[in-house]
Short mmCIF file of N, CA and C in Angstrom, two decimals:
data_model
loop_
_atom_site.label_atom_id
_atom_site.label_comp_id
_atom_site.label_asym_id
_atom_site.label_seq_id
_atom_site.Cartn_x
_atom_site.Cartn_y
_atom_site.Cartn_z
N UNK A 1 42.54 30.68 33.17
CA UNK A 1 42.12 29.48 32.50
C UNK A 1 40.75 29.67 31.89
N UNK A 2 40.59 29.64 30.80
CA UNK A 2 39.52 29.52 30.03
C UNK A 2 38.56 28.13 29.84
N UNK A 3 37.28 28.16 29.87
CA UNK A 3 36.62 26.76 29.80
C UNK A 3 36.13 26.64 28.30
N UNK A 4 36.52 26.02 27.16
CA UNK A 4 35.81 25.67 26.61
C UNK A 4 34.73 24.11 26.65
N UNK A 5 33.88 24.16 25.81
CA UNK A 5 32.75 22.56 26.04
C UNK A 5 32.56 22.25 24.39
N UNK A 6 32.94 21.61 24.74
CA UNK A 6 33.19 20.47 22.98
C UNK A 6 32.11 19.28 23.65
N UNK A 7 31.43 19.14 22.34
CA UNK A 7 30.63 17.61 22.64
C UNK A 7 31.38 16.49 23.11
N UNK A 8 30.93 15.83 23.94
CA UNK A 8 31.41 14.54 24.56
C UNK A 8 31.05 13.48 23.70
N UNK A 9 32.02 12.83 22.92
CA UNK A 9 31.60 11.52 21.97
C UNK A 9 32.47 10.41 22.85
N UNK A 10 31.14 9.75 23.33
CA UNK A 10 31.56 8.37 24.09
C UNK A 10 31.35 7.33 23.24
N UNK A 11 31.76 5.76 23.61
CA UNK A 11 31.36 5.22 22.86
C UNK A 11 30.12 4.15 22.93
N UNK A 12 29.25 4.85 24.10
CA UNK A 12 28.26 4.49 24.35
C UNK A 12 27.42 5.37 23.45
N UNK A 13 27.85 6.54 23.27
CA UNK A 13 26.85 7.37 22.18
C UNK A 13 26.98 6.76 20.51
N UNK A 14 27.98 6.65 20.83
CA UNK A 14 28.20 6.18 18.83
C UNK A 14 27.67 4.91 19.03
N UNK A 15 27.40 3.40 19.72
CA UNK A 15 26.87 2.98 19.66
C UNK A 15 25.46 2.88 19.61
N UNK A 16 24.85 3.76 19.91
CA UNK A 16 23.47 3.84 20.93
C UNK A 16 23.11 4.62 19.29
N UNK A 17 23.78 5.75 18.54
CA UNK A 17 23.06 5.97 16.94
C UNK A 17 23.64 5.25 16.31
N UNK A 18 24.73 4.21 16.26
CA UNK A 18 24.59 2.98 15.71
C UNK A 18 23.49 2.34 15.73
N UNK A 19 22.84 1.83 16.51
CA UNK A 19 21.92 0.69 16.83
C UNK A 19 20.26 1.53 16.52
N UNK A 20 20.17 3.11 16.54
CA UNK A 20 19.24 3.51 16.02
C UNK A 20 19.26 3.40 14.15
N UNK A 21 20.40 3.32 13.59
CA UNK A 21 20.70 4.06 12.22
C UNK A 21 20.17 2.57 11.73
N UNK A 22 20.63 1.16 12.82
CA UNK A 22 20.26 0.10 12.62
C UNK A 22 18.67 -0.31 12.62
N UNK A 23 18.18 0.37 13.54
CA UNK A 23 16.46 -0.02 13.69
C UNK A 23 15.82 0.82 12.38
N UNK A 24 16.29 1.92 12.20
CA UNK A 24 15.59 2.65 11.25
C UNK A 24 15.42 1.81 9.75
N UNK A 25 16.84 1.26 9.54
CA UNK A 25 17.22 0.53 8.30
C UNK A 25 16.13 -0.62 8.38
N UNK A 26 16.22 -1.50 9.24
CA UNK A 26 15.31 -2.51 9.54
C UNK A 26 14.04 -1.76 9.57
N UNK A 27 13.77 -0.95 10.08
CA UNK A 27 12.21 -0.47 9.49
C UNK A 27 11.87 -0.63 8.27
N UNK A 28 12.58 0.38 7.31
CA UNK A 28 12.37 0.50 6.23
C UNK A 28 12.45 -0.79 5.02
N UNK A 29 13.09 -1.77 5.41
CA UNK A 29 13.50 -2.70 4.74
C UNK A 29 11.92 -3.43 5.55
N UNK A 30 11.50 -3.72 6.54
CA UNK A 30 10.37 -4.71 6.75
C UNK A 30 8.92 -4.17 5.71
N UNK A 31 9.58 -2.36 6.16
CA UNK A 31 8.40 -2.48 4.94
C UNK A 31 7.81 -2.18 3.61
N UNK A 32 9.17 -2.28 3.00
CA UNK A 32 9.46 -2.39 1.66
C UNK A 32 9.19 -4.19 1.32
N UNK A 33 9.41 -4.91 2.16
CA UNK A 33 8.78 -5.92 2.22
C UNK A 33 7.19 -5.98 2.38
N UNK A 34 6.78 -5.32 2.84
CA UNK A 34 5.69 -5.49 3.24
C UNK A 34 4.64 -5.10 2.18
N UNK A 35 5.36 -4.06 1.08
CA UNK A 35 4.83 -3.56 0.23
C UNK A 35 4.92 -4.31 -1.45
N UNK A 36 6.40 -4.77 -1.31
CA UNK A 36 6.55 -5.98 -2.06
C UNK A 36 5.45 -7.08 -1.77
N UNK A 37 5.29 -7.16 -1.08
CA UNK A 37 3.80 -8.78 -0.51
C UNK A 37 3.00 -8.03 -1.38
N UNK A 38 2.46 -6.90 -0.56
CA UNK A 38 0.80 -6.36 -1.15
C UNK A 38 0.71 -6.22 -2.38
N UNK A 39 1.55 -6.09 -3.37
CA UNK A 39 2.03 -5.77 -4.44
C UNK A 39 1.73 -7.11 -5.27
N UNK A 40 2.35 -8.11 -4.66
CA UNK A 40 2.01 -9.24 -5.67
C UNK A 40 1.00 -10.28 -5.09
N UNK A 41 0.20 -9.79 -4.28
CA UNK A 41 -0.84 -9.99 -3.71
C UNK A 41 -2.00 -9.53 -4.60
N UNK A 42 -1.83 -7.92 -4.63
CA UNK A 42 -2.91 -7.17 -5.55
C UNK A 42 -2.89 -7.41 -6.59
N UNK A 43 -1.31 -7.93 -7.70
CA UNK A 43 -1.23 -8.23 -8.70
C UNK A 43 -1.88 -9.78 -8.92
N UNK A 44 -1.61 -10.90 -8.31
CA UNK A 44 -1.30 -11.82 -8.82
C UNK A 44 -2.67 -12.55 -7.70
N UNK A 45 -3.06 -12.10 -6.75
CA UNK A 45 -3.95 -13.10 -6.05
C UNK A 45 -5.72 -12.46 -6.22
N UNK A 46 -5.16 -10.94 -7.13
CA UNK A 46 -6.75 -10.25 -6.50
C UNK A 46 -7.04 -9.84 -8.12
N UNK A 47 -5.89 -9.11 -8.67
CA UNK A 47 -6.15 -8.44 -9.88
C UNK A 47 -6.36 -9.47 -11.11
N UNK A 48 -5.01 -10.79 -11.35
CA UNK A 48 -4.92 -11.54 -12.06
C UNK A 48 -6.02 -12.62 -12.56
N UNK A 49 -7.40 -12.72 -11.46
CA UNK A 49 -8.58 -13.65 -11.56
C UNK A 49 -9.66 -12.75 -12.64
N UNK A 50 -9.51 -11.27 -11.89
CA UNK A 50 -10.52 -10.46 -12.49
C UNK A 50 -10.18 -10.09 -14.00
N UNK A 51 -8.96 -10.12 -14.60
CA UNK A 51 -8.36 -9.69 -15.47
C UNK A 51 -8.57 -10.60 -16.38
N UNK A 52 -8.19 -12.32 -16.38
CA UNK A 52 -8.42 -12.95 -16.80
C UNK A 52 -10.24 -13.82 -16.84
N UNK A 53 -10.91 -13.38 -16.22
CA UNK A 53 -12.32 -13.55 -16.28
C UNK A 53 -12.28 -15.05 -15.67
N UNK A 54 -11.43 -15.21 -14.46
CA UNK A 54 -11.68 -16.67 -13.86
C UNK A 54 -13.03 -16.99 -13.55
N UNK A 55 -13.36 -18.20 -13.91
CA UNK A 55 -14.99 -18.28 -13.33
C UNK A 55 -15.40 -17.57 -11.95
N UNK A 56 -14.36 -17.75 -10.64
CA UNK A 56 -14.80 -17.29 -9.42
C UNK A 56 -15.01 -15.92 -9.92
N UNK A 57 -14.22 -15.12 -10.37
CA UNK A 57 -14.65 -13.67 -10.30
C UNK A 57 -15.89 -13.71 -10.85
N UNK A 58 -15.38 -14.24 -11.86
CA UNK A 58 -17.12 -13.45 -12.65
C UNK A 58 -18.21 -14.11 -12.20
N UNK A 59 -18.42 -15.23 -11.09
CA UNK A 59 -19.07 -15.55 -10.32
C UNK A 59 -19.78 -14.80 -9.31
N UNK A 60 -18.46 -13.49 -8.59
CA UNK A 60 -19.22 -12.60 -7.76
C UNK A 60 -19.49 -11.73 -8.56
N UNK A 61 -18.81 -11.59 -9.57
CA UNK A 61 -19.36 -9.84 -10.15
C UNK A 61 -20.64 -10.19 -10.61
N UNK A 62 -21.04 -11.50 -10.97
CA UNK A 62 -22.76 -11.28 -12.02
C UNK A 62 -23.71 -11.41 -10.58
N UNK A 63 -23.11 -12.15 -9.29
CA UNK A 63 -23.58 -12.26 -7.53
C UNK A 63 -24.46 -10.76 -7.88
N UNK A 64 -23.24 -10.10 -7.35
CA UNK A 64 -23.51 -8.41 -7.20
C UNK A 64 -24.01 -7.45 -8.38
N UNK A 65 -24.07 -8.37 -9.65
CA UNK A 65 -25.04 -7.63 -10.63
C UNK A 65 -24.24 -6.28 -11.50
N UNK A 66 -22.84 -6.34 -11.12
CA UNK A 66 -22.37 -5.77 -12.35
C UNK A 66 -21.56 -5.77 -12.98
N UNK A 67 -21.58 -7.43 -13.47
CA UNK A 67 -21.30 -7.67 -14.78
C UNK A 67 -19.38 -7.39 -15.41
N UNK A 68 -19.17 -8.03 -16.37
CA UNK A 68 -17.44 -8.38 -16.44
C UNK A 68 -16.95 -6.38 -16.85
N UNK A 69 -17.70 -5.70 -17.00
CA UNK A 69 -17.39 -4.19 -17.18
C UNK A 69 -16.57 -3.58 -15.80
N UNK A 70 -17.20 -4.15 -14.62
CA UNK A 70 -16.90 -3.55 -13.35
C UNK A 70 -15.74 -4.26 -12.79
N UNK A 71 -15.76 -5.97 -13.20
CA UNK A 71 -14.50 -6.46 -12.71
C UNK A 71 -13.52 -6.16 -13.60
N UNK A 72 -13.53 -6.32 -15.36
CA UNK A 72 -11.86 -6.05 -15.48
C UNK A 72 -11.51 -4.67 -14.95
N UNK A 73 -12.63 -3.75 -14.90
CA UNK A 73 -11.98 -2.03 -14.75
C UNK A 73 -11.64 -2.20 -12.93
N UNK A 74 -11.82 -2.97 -12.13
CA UNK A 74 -11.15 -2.98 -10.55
C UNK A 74 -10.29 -4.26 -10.83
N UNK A 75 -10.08 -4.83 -11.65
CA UNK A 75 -9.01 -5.45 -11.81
C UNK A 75 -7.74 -4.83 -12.18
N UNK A 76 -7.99 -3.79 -12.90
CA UNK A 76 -7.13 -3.15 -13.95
C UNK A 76 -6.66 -1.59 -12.67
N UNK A 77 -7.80 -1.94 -12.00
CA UNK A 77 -7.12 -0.70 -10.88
C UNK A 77 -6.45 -1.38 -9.92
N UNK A 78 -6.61 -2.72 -9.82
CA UNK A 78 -5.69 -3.38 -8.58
C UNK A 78 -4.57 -3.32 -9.17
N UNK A 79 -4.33 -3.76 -10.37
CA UNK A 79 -3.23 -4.25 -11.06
C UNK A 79 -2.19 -2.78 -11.25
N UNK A 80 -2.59 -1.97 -11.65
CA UNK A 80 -2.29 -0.29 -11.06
C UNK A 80 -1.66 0.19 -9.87
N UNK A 81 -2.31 -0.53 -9.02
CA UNK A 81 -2.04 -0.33 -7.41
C UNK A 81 -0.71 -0.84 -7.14
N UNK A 82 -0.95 -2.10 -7.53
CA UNK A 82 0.10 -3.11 -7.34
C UNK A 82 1.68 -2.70 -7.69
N UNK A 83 1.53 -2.20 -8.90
CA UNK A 83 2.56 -1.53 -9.43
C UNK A 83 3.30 -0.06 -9.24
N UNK A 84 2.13 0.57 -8.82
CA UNK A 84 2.89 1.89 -8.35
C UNK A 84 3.23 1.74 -6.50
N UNK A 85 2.75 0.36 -6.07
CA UNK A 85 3.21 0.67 -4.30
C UNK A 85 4.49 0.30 -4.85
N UNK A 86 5.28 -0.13 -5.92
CA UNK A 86 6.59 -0.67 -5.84
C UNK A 86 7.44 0.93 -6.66
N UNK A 87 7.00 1.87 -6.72
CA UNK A 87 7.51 3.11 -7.66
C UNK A 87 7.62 4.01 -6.66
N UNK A 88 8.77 4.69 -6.11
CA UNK A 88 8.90 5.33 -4.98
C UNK A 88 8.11 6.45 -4.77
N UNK A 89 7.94 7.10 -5.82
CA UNK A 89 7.04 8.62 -5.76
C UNK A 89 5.69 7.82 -5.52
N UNK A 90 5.11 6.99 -6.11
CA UNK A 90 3.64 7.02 -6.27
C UNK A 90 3.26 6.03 -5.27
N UNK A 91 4.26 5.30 -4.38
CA UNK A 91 3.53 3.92 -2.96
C UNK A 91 2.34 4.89 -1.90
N UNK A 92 2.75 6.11 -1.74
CA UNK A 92 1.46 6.65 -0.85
C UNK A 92 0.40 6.96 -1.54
N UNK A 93 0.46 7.54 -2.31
CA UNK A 93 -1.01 7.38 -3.58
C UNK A 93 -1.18 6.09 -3.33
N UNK A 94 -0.26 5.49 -3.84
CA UNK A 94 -0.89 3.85 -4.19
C UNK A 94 -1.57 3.39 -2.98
N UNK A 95 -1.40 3.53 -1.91
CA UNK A 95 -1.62 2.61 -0.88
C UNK A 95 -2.72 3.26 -0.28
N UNK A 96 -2.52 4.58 -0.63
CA UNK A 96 -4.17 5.47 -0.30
C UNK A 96 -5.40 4.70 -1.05
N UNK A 97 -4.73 4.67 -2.50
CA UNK A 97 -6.19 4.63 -4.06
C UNK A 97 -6.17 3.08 -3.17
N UNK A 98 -5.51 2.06 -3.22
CA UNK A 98 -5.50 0.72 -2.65
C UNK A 98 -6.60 0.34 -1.84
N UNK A 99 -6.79 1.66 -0.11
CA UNK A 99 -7.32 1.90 0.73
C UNK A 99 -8.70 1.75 0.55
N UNK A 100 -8.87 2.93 -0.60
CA UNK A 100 -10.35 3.36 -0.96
C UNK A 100 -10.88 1.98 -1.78
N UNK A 101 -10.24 1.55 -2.70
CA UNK A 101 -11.14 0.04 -3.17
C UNK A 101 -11.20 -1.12 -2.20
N UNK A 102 -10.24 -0.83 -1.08
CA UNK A 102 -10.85 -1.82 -0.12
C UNK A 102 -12.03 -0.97 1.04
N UNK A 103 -12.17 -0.07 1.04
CA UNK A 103 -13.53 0.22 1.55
C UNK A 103 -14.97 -0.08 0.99
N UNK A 104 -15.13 0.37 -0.79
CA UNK A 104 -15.71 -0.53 -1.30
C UNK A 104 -15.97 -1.73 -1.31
N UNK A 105 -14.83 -2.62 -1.07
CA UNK A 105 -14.65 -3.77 -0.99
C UNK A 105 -15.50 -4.40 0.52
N UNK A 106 -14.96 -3.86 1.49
CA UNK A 106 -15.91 -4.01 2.34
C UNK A 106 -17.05 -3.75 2.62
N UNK A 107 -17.49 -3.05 1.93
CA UNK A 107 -19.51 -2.35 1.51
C UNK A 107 -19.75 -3.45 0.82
N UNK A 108 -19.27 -3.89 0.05
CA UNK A 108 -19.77 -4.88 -0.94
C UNK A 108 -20.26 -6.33 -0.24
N UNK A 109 -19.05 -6.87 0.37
CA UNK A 109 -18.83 -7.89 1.21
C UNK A 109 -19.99 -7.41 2.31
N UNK A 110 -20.18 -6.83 2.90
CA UNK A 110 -21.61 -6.11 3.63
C UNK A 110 -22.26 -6.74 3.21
N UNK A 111 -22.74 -6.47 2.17
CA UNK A 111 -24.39 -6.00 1.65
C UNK A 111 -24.32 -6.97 0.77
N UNK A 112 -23.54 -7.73 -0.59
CA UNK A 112 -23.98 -8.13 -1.52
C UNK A 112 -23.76 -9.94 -0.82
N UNK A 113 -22.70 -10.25 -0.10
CA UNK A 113 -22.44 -11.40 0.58
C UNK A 113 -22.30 -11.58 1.76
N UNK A 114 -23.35 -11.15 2.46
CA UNK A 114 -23.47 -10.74 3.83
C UNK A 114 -22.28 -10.72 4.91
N UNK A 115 -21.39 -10.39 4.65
CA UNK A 115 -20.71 -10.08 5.51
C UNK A 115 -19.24 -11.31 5.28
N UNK A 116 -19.63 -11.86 4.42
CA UNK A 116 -18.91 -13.47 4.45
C UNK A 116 -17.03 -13.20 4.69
N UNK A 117 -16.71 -12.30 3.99
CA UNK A 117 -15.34 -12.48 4.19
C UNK A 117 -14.82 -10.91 4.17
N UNK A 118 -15.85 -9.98 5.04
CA UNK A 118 -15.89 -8.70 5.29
C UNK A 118 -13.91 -8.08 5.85
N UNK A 119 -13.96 -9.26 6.94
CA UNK A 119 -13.16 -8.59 7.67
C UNK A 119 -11.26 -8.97 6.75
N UNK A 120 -11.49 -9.24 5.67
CA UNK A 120 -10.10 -9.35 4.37
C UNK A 120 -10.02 -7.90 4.24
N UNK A 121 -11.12 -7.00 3.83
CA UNK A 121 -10.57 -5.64 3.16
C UNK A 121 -10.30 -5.13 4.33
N UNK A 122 -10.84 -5.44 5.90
CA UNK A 122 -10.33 -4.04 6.87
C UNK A 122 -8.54 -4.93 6.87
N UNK A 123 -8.66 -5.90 6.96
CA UNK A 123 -7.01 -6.61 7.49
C UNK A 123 -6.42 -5.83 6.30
N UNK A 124 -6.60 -5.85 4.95
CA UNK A 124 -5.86 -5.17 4.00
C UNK A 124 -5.35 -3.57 4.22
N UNK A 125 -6.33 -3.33 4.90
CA UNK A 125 -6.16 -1.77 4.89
C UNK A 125 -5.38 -1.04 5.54
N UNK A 126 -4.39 -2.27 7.03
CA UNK A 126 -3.78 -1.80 8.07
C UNK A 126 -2.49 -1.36 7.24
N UNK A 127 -2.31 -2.36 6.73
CA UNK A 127 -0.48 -2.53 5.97
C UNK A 127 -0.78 -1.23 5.07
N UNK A 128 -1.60 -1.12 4.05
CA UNK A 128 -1.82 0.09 3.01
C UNK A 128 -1.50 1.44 4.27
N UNK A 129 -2.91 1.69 5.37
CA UNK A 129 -2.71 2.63 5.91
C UNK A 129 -0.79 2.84 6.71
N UNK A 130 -0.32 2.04 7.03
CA UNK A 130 1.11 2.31 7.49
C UNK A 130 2.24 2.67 6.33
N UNK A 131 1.93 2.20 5.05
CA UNK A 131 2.83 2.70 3.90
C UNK A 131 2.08 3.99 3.64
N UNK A 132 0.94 4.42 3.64
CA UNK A 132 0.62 5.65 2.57
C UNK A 132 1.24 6.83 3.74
N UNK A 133 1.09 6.32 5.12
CA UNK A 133 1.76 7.52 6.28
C UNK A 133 3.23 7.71 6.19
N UNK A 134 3.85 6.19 6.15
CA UNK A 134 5.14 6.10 6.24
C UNK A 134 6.36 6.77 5.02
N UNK A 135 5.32 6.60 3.77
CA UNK A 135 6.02 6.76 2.31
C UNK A 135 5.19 8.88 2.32
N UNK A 136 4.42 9.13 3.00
CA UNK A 136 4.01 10.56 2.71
C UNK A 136 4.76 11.32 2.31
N UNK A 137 5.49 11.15 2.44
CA UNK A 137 6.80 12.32 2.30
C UNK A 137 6.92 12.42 0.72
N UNK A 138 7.03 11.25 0.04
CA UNK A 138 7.11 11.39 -1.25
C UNK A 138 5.73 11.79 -2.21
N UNK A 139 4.54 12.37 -1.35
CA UNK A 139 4.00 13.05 -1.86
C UNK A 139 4.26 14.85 -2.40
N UNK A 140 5.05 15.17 -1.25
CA UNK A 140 5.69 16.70 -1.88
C UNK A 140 6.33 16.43 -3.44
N UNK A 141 6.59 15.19 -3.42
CA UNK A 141 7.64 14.93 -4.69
C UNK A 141 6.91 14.68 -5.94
N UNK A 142 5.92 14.18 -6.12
CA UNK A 142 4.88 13.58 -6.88
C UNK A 142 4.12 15.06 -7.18
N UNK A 143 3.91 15.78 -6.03
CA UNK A 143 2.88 17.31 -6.72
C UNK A 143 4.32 18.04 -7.73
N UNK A 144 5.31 18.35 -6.98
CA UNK A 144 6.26 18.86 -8.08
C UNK A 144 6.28 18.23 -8.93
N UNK A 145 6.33 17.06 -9.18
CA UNK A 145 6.54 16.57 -10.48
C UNK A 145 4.91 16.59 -11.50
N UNK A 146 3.95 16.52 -10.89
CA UNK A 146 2.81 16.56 -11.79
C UNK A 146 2.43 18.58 -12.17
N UNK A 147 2.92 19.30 -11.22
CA UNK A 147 3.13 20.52 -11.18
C UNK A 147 3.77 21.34 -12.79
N UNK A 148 4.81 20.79 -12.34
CA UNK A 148 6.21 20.74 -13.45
C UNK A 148 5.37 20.72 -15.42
N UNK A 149 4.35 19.87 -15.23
CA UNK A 149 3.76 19.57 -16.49
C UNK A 149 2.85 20.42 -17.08
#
């Protein structure tokens, strides 16, 4: 008598990567949501004031002394941001470049308005930092393709 061993498929196993194939999906979908928010957040609650020269913006930019040159051009980079976290190759760039104007953002809030509403750019930065790790992968994809040119 010979022994062969073939995998054992129970149906506690096919359930059990059922219910993983299920959490993974639900990952990805909370945060494709999540990136959809920041997205029309950066577009429409952060970029859209500076772009259009709402009094509040240009209220802090002349605050901090530089003037409607510095807000439409970080308007025009939010509005940038906004749009490539929704473009599959470019959401970890995006959510990196995103990162870095909210560090600024928080120097600023520092120093030019003492601190007043400092702790918005670190809360911003959690969700950015979990997409630019989570989406990394599609950075191999983005150097081939800028490579390629």
């Amino acid at each position: 008598m010979s022994e062969t061993t073939a995998p054992v498929t129970t149906t506690a196993s096919v359930a059990s990567a059922g219910a993983l194939g299920g959490r993974k999906r639900a990952a990805r979908v909370a945060l494709r949501t999540v990136q959809v928010l920041l997205a029309l957040f950066y577009g429409i609650a952060s970029a859209l004031p500076k772009l259009i020269a709402h009094p509040s913006a240009v209220e802090s930019f002349d605050k901090i002394g530089w003037g409607s040159g510095a807000m439409y051009t970080i308007g025009a980079l939010e509005l940038a941001g906004a749009v490539a976290l929704l473009v599959p190759v470019l959401q970890s760039v995006a959510a990196m470049a995103l990162s870095a104007l909210m560090v600024g953002a928080f120097i600023v809030q520092l120093t030019a308005f003492d601190g007043q509403n400092a702790a918005t750019p670190l809360i911003l930065m959690v969700p950015l930092a979990l997409i630019a790790w989570a989406r990394r992968g599609h950075n191999g994809e983005l150097l081939r393709l800028v490579r390629r040119r």
